[in-house]
CSV table of C-alpha atoms (C1' of nucleotides) in Angstrom, one decimal:
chain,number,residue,atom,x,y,z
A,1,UNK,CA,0.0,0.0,0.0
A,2,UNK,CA,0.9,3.5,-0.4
A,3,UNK,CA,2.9,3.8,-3.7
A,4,UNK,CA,5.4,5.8,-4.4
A,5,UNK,CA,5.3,8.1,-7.8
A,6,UNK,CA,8.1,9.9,-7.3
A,7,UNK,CA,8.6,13.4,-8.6
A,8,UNK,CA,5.3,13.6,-10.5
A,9,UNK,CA,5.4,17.2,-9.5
A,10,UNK,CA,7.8,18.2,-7.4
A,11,UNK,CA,6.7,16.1,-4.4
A,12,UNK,CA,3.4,14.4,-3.6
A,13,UNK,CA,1.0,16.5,-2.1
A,14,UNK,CA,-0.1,15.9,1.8
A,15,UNK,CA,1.4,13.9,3.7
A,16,UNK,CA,5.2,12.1,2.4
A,17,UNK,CA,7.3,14.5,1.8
A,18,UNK,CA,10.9,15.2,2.2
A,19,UNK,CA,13.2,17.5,4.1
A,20,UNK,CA,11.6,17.1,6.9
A,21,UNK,CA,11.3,19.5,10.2
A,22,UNK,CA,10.7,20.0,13.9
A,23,UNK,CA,6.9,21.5,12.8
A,24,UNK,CA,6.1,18.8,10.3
A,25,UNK,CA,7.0,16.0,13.1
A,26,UNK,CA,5.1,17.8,15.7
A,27,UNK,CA,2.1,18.4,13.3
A,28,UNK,CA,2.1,15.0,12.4
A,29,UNK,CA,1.8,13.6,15.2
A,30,UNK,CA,-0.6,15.4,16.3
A,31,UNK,CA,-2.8,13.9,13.7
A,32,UNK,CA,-1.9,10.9,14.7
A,33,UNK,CA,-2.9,11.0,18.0
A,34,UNK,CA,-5.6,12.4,17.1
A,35,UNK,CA,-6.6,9.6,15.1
A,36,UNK,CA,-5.2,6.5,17.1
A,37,UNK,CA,-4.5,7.9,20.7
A,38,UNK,CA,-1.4,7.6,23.2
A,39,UNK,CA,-1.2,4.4,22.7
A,40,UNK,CA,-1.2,4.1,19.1
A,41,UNK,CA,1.2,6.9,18.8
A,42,UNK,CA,4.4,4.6,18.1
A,43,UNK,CA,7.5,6.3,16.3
A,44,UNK,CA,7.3,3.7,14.1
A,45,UNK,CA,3.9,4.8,13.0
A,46,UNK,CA,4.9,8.1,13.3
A,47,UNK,CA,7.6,7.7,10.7
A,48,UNK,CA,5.5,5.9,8.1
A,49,UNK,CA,3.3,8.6,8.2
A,50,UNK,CA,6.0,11.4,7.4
A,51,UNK,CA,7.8,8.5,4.2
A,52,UNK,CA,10.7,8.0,6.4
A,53,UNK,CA,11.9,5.6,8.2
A,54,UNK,CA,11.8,5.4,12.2
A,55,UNK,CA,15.3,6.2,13.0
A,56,UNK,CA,15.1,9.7,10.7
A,57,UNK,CA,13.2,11.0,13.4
A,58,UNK,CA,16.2,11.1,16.2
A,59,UNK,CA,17.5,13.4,13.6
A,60,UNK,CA,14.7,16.5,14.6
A,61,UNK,CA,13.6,15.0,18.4
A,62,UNK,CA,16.0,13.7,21.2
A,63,UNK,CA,14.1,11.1,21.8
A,64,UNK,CA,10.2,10.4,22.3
A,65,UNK,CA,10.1,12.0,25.2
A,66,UNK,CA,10.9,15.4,24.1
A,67,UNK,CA,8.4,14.6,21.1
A,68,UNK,CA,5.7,14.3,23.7
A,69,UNK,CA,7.1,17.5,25.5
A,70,UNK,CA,6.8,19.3,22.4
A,71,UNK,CA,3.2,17.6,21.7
A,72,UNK,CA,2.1,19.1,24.7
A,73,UNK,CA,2.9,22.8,23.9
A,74,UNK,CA,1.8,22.4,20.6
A,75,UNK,CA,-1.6,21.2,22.1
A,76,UNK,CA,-1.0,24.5,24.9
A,77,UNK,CA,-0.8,26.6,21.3
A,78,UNK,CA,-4.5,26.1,21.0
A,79,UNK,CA,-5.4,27.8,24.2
A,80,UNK,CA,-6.3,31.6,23.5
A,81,UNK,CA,-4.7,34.1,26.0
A,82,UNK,CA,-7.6,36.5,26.2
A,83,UNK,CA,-7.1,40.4,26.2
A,84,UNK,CA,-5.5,42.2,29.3
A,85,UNK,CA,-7.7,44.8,29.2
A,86,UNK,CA,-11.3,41.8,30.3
A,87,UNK,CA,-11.6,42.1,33.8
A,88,UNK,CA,-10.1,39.9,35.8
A,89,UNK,CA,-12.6,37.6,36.6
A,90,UNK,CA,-13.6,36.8,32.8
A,91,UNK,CA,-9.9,36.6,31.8
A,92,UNK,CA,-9.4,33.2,34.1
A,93,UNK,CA,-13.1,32.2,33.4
A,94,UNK,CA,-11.9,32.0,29.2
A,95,UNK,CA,-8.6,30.4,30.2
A,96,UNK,CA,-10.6,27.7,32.3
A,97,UNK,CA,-13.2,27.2,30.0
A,98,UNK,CA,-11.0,27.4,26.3
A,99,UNK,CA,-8.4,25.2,28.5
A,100,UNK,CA,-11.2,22.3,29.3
A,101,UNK,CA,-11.6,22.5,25.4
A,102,UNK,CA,-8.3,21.9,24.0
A,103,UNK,CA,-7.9,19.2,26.6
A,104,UNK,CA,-10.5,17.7,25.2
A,105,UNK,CA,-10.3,18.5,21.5
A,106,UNK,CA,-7.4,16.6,20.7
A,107,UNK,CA,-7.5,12.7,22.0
A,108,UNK,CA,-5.2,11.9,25.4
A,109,UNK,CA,-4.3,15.6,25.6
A,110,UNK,CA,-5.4,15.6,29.0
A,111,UNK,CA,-3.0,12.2,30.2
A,112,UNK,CA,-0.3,13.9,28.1
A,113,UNK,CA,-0.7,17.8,29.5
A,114,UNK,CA,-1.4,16.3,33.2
A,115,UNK,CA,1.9,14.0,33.3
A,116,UNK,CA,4.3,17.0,32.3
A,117,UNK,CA,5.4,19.6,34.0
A,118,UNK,CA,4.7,23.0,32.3
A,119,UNK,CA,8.2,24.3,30.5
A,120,UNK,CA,6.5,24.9,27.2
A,121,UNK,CA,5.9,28.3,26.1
A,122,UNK,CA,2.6,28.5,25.0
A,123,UNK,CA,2.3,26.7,28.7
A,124,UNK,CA,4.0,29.7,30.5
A,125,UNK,CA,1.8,32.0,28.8
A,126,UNK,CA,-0.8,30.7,29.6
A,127,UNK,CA,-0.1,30.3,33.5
A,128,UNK,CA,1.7,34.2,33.0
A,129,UNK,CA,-2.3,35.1,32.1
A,130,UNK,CA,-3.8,33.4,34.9
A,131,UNK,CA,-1.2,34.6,37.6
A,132,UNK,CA,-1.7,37.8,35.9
A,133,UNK,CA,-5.7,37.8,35.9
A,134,UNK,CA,-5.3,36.8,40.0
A,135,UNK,CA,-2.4,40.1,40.5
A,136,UNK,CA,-5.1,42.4,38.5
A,137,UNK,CA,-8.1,41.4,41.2
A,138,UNK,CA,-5.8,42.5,44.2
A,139,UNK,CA,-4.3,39.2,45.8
A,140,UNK,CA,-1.1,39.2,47.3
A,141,UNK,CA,1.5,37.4,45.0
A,142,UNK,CA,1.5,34.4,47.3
A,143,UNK,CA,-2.5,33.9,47.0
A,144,UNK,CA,-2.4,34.6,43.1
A,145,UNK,CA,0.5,31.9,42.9
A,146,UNK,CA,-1.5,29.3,45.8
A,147,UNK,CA,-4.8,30.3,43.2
A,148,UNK,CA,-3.7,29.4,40.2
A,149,UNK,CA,-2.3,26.1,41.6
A,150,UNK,CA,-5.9,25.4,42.8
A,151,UNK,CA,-7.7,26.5,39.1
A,152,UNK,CA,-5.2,24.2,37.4
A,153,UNK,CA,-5.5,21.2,39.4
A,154,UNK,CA,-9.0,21.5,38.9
A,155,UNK,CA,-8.8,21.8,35.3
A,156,UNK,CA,-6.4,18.9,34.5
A,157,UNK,CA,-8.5,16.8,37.0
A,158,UNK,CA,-11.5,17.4,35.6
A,159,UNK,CA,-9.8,17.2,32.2
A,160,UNK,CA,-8.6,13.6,32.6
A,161,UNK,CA,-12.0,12.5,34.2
A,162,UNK,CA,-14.4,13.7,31.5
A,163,UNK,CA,-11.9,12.3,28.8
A,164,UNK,CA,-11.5,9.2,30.4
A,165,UNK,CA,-15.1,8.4,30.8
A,166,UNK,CA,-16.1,9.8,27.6
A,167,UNK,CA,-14.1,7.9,25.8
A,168,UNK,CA,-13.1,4.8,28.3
A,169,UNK,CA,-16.7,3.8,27.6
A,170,UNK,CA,-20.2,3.7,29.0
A,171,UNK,CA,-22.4,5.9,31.7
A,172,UNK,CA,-20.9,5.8,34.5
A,173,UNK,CA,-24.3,6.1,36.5
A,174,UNK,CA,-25.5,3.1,34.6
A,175,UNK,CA,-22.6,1.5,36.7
A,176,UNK,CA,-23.3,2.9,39.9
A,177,UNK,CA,-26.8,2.2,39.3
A,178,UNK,CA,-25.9,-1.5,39.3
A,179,UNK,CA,-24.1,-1.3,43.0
A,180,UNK,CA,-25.5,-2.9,46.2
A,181,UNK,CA,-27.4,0.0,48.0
A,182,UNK,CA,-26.4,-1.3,51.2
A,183,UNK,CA,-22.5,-1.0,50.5
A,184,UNK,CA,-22.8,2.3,48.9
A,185,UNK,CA,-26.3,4.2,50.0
A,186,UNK,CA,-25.0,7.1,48.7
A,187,UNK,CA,-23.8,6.1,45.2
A,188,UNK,CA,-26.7,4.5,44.2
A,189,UNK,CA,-29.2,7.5,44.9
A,190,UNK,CA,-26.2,9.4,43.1
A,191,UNK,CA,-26.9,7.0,39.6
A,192,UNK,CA,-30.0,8.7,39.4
A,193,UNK,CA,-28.5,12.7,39.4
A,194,UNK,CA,-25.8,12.0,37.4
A,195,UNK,CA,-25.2,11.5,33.5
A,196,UNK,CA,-23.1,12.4,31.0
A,197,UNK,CA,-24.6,15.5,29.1
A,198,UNK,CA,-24.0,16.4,33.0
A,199,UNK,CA,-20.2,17.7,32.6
A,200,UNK,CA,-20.6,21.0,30.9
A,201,UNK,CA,-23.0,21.8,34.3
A,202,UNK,CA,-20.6,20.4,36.0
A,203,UNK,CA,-17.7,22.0,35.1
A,204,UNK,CA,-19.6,25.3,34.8
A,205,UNK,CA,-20.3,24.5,38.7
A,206,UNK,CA,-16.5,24.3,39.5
A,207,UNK,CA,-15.7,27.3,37.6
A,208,UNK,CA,-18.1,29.7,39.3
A,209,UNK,CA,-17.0,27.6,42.6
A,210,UNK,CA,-13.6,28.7,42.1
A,211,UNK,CA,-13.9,32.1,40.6
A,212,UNK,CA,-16.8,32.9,43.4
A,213,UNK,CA,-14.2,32.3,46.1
A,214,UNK,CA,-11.2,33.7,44.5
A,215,UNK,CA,-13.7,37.3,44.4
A,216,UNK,CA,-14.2,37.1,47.6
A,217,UNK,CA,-10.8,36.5,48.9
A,218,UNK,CA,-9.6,39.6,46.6
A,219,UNK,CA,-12.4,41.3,48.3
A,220,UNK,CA,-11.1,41.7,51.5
B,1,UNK,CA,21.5,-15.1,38.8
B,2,UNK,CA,18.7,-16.2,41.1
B,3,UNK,CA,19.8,-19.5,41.8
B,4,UNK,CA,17.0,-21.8,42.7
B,5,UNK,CA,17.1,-23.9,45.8
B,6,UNK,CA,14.3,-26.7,44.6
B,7,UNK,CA,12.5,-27.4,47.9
B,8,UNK,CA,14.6,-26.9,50.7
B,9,UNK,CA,11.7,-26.8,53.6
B,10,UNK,CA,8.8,-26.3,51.3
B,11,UNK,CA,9.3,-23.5,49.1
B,12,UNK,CA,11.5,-20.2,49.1
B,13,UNK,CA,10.6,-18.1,51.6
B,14,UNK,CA,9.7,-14.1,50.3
B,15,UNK,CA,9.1,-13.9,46.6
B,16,UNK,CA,8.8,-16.7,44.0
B,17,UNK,CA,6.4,-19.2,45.2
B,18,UNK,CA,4.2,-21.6,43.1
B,19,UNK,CA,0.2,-21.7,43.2
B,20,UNK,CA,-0.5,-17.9,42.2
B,21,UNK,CA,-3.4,-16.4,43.2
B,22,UNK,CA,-4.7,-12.6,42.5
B,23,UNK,CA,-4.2,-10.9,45.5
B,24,UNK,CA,-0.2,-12.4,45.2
B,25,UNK,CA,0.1,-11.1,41.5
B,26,UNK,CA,-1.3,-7.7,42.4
B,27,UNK,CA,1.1,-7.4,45.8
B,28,UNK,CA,4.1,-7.9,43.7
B,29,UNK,CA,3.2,-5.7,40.9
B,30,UNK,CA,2.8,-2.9,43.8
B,31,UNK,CA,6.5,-4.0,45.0
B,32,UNK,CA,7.2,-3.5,41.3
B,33,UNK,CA,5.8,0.0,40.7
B,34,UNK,CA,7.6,1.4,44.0
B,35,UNK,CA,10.7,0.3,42.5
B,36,UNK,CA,10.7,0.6,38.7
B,37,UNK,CA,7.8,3.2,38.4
B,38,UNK,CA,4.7,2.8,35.3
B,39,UNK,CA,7.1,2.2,32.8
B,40,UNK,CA,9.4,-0.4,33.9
B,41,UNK,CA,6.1,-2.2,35.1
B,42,UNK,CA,6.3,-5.2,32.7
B,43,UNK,CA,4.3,-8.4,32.6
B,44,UNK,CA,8.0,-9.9,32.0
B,45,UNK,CA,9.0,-8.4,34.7
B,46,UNK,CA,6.4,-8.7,36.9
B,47,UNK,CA,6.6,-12.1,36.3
B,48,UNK,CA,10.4,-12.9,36.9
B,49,UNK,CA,9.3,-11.4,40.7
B,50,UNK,CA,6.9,-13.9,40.9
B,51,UNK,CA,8.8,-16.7,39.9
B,52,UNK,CA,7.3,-18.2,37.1
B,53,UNK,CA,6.9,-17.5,33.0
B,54,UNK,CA,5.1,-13.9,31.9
B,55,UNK,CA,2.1,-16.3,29.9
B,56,UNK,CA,1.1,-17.8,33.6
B,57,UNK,CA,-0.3,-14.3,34.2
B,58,UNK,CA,-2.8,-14.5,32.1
B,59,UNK,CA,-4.4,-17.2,34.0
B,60,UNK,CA,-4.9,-14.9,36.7
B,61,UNK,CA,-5.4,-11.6,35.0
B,62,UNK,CA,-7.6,-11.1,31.6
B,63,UNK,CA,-4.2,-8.6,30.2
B,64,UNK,CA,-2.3,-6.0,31.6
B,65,UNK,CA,-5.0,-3.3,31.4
B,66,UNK,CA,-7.0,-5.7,34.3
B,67,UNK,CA,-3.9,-5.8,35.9
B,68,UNK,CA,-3.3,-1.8,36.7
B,69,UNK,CA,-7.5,-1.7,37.7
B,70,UNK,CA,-6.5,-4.2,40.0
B,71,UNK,CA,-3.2,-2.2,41.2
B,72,UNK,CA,-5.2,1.1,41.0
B,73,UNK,CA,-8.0,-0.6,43.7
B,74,UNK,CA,-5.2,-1.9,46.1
B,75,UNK,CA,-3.6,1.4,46.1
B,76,UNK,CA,-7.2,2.7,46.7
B,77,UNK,CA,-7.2,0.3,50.0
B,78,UNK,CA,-4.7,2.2,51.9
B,79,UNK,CA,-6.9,5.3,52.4
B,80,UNK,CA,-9.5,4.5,55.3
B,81,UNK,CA,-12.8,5.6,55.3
B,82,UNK,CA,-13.3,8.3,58.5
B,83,UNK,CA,-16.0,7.3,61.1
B,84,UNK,CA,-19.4,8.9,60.0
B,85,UNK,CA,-19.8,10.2,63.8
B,86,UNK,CA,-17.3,12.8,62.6
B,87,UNK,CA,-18.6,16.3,61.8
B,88,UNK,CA,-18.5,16.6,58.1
B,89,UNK,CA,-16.1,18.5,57.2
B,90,UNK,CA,-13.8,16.5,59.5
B,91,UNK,CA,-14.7,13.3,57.0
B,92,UNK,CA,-13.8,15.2,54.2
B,93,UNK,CA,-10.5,17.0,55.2
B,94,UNK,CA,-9.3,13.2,56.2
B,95,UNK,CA,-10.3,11.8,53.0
B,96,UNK,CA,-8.2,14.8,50.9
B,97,UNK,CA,-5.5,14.7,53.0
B,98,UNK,CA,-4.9,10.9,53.1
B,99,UNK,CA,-6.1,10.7,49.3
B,100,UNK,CA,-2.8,12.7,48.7
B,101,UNK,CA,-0.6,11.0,51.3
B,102,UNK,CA,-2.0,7.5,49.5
B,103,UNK,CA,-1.3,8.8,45.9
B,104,UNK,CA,2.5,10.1,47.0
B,105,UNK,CA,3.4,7.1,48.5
B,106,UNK,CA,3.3,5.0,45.7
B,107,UNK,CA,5.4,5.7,42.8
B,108,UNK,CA,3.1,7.1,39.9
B,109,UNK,CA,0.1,5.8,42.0
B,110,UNK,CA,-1.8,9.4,40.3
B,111,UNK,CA,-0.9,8.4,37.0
B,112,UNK,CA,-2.9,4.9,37.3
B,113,UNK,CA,-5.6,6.2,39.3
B,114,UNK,CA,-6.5,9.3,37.6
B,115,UNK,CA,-6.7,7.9,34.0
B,116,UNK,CA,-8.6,5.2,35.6
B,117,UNK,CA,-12.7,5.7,36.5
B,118,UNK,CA,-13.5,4.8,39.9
B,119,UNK,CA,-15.1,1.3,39.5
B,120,UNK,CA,-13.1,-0.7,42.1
B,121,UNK,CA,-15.0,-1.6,45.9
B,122,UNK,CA,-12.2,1.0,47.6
B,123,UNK,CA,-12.9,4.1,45.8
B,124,UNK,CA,-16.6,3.1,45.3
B,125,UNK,CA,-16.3,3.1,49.2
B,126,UNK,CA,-14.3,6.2,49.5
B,127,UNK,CA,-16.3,7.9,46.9
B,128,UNK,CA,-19.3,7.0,49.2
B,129,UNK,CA,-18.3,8.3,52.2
B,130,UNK,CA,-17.3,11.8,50.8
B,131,UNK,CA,-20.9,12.2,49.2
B,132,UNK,CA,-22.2,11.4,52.4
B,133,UNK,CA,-20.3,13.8,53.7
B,134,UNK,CA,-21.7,16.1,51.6
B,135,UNK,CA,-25.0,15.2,52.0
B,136,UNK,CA,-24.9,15.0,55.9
B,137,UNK,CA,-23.2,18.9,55.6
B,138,UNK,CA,-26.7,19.8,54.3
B,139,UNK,CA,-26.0,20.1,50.7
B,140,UNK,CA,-29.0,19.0,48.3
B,141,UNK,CA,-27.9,15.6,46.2
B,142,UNK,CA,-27.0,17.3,42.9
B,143,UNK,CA,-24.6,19.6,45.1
B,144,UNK,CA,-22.9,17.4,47.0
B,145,UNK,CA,-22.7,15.1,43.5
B,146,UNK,CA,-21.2,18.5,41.8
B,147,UNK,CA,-19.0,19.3,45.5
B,148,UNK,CA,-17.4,15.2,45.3
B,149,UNK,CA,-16.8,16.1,42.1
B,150,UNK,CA,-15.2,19.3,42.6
B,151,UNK,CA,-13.0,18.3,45.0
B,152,UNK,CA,-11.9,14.9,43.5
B,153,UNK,CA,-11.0,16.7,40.5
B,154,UNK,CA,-8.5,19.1,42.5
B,155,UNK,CA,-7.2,16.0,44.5
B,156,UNK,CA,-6.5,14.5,41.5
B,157,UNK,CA,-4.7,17.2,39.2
B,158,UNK,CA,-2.7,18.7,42.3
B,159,UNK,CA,-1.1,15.0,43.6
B,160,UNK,CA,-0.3,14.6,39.4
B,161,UNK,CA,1.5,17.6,39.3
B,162,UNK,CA,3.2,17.2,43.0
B,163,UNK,CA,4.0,13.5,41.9
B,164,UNK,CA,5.6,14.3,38.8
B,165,UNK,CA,7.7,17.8,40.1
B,166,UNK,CA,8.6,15.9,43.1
B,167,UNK,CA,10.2,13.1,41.0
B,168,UNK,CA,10.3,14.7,37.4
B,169,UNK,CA,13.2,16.3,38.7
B,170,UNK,CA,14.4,19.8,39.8
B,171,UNK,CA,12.8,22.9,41.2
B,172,UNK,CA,10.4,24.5,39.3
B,173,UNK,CA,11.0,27.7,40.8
B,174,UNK,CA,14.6,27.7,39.5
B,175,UNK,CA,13.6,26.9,36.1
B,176,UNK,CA,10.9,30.0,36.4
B,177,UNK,CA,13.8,32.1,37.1
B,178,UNK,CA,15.6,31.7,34.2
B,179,UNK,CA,12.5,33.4,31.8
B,180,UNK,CA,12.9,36.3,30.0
B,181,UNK,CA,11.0,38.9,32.4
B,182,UNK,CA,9.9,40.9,29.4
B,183,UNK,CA,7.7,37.6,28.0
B,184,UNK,CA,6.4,36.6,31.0
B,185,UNK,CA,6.6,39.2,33.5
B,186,UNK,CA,4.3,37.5,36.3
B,187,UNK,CA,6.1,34.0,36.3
B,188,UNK,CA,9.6,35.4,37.0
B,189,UNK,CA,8.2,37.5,39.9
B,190,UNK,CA,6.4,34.3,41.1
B,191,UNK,CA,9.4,32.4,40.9
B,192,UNK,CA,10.8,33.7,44.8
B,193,UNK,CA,7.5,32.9,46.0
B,194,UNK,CA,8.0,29.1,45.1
B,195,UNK,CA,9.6,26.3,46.6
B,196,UNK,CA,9.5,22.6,46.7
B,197,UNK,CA,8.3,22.3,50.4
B,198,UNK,CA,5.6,24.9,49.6
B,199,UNK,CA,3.5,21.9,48.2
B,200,UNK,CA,1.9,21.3,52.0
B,201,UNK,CA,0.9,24.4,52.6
B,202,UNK,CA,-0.3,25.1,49.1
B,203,UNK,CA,-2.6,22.0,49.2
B,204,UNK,CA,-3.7,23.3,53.1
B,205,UNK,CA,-4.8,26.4,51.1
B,206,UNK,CA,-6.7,24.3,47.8
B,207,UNK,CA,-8.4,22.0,50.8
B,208,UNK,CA,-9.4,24.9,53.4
B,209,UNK,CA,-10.4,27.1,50.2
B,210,UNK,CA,-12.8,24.3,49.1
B,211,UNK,CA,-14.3,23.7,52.4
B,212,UNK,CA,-14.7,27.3,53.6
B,213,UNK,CA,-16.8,27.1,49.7
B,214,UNK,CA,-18.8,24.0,50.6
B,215,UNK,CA,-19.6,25.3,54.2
B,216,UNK,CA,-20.9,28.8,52.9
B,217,UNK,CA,-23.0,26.4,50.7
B,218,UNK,CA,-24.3,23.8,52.8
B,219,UNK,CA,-25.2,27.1,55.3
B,220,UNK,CA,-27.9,28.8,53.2
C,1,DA,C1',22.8,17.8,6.9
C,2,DC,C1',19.7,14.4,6.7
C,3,DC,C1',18.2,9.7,5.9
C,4,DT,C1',18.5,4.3,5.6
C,5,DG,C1',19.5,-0.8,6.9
C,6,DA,C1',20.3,-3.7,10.1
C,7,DA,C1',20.4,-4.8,14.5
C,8,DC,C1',19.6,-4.9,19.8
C,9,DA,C1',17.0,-5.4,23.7
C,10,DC,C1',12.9,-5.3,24.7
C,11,DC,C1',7.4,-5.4,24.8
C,12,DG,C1',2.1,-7.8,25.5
C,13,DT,C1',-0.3,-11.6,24.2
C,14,DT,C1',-1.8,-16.3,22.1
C,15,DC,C1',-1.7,-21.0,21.9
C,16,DA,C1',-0.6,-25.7,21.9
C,17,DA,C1',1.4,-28.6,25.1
C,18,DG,C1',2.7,-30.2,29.5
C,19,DT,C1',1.5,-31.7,34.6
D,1,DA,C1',-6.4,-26.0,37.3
D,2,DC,C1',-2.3,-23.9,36.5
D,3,DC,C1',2.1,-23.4,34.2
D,4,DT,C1',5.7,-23.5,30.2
D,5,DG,C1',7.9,-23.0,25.3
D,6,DA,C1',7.8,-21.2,21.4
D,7,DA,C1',6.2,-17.9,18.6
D,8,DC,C1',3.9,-13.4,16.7
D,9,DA,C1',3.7,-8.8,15.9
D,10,DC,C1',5.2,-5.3,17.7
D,11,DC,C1',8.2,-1.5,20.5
D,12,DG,C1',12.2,2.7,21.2
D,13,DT,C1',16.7,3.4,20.1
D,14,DT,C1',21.8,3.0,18.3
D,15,DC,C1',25.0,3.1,14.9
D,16,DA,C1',27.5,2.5,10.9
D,17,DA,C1',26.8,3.6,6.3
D,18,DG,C1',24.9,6.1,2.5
D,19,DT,C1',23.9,10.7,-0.2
DNA sequence: ACCTGAACACCGTTCAAGT
DNA sequence: ACCTGAACACCGTTCAAGT
């Protein structure tokens, strides 16, 4: 499968092509994961898809570690920094909500942000905006750094969850529905509350959790 | 190496011993994790420690996906479930603060549970008792649903991020000092502020933040 | 400078066969 | 019922060699 024609005109168009760089590999894989997840996202696999073979690729990337690194800012690009000039309060509400979905948009992102310590730059621009948005609403630096640790965790945890169950299969609440009520009284009058359509209130529920208390802590 | 002594008063004493069973397969792949970490987890490996041929697994373990479910439960085990005679926010204070003593004191033990929904009897259990918590604080049942949610979510992303700066090497701080100011003007000022050792008292802030929230709730 | 061929040291898993 | 041997279809990565 796959044949070669080579030069018909100049190169062939889309993927294949030659002379390869650091933006192609990233880009590529990208797709890649997009289309066959973490798991699926082999070098191997990678290099078929660019019409090289496997070792070329320790010519752009260290190894696939740093791929992944790069993956993840790449995925981080996506994220919109919003204007300085929004109050403070809807700056970090776009960055929460536009960060929930980017994590989501692109398959694993979430496992691949969550497990990597933020060094990218479209990472530290990000987190610049949001320590920036808590400075603005009048918290000492200590409480805007404490405060965007809390909106973060929340985010990647939430993040992971919703992928995970989105894609990992089934309703949950069908599950919990299933439980012994005597083990788990509470669960199983949970199964009824809760379904998936649920997350978008859900999330929406964390956000104005965490931005409610934020305002009042830059209140006093 | 590992010279086998055939049976010398029964069988070896400590690890490889014949007539697997579950729980024995799951123990050892803990042992493993502590020591080698998600990646060097390997059924080959995992099954060296054991004593006998990777394929024997399988007879105890549908593949290696059943496995970590398994692993993720266990590790789930080692946080107990407060008394219910507890005031409420008591109960849910423990559960955060041993949820992140639990997921630090095994090596990657956020990585497995977070990508992992809650279907085993130990979260199920511990996921219980915090919406009870909930509920007993006053909260309606789609609140304290949203509120276990909430705070799961932070528990989770914050003991990812801990797990993987505390091992993923270096300070953070010191890599934040090195930005260019003029890009990312909050972060290098931010960068005095944090330390390693900062992570308990920056998780005493996430937890009291989020129970001060749930109490102004579960008050009206 | 960039890519390939061949190889190394691994993986998870299946399956027929042994006891 | 439980375990092994052998095999399959993969991995990430190195390295000498090609252009």
């Amino acid at each position: 499968m796959g044949g070669r024609r080579p030069g018909l005109l100049g190169e062939e168009s889309g993927r294949r092509r030659r002379r390869l760089d650091r933006r192609q590999v990233v880009s590529a894989a990208l797709d890649l994961l997009d289309e066959v997840g973490l798991e699926g996202l082999t070098t191997r696999r990678l290099a078929e898809r660019l019409g090289v073979r496997s070792p070329s690729l320790y010519w752009h990337v260290r190894d696939k570690e740093e791929l992944l690194d790069l993956l993840a800012d790449r995925i981080m690009s996506e994220v919109p920094v919003p204007a300085p000039d929004l109050p403070w309060r809807e700056r970090l509400e776009r960055l929460l909500t536009a960060g929930r979905r980017t994590l989501l948009a692109h398959r694993d992102a979430a496992r691949i942000l969550a497990g990597r310590p933020p060094r990218g730059p479209h990472w530290l621009e990000v987190g610049n905006a949001a320590v920036g948005a808590l400075v603005d609403a009048g918290l000492p630096d200590r409480d805007a750094v404490d405060g965007v640790s809390l909106v973060v965790s929340y985010l990647m945890g939430f993040a992971l969850e919703e992928a995970e169950s989105a894609y990992g299969g089934g309703d949950y609440s069908e599950f919990l529905a299933t439980l012994p009520p005597e083990r788990f009284p509470r669960l199983t009058v949970m199964a009824g509350i809760l379904s998936r359509p649920d997350a978008d209130r859900q999330f929406g529920y964390g956000v104005r959790f965490l931005l409610d208390g934020l305002e009042r802590l830059a209140a006093r």
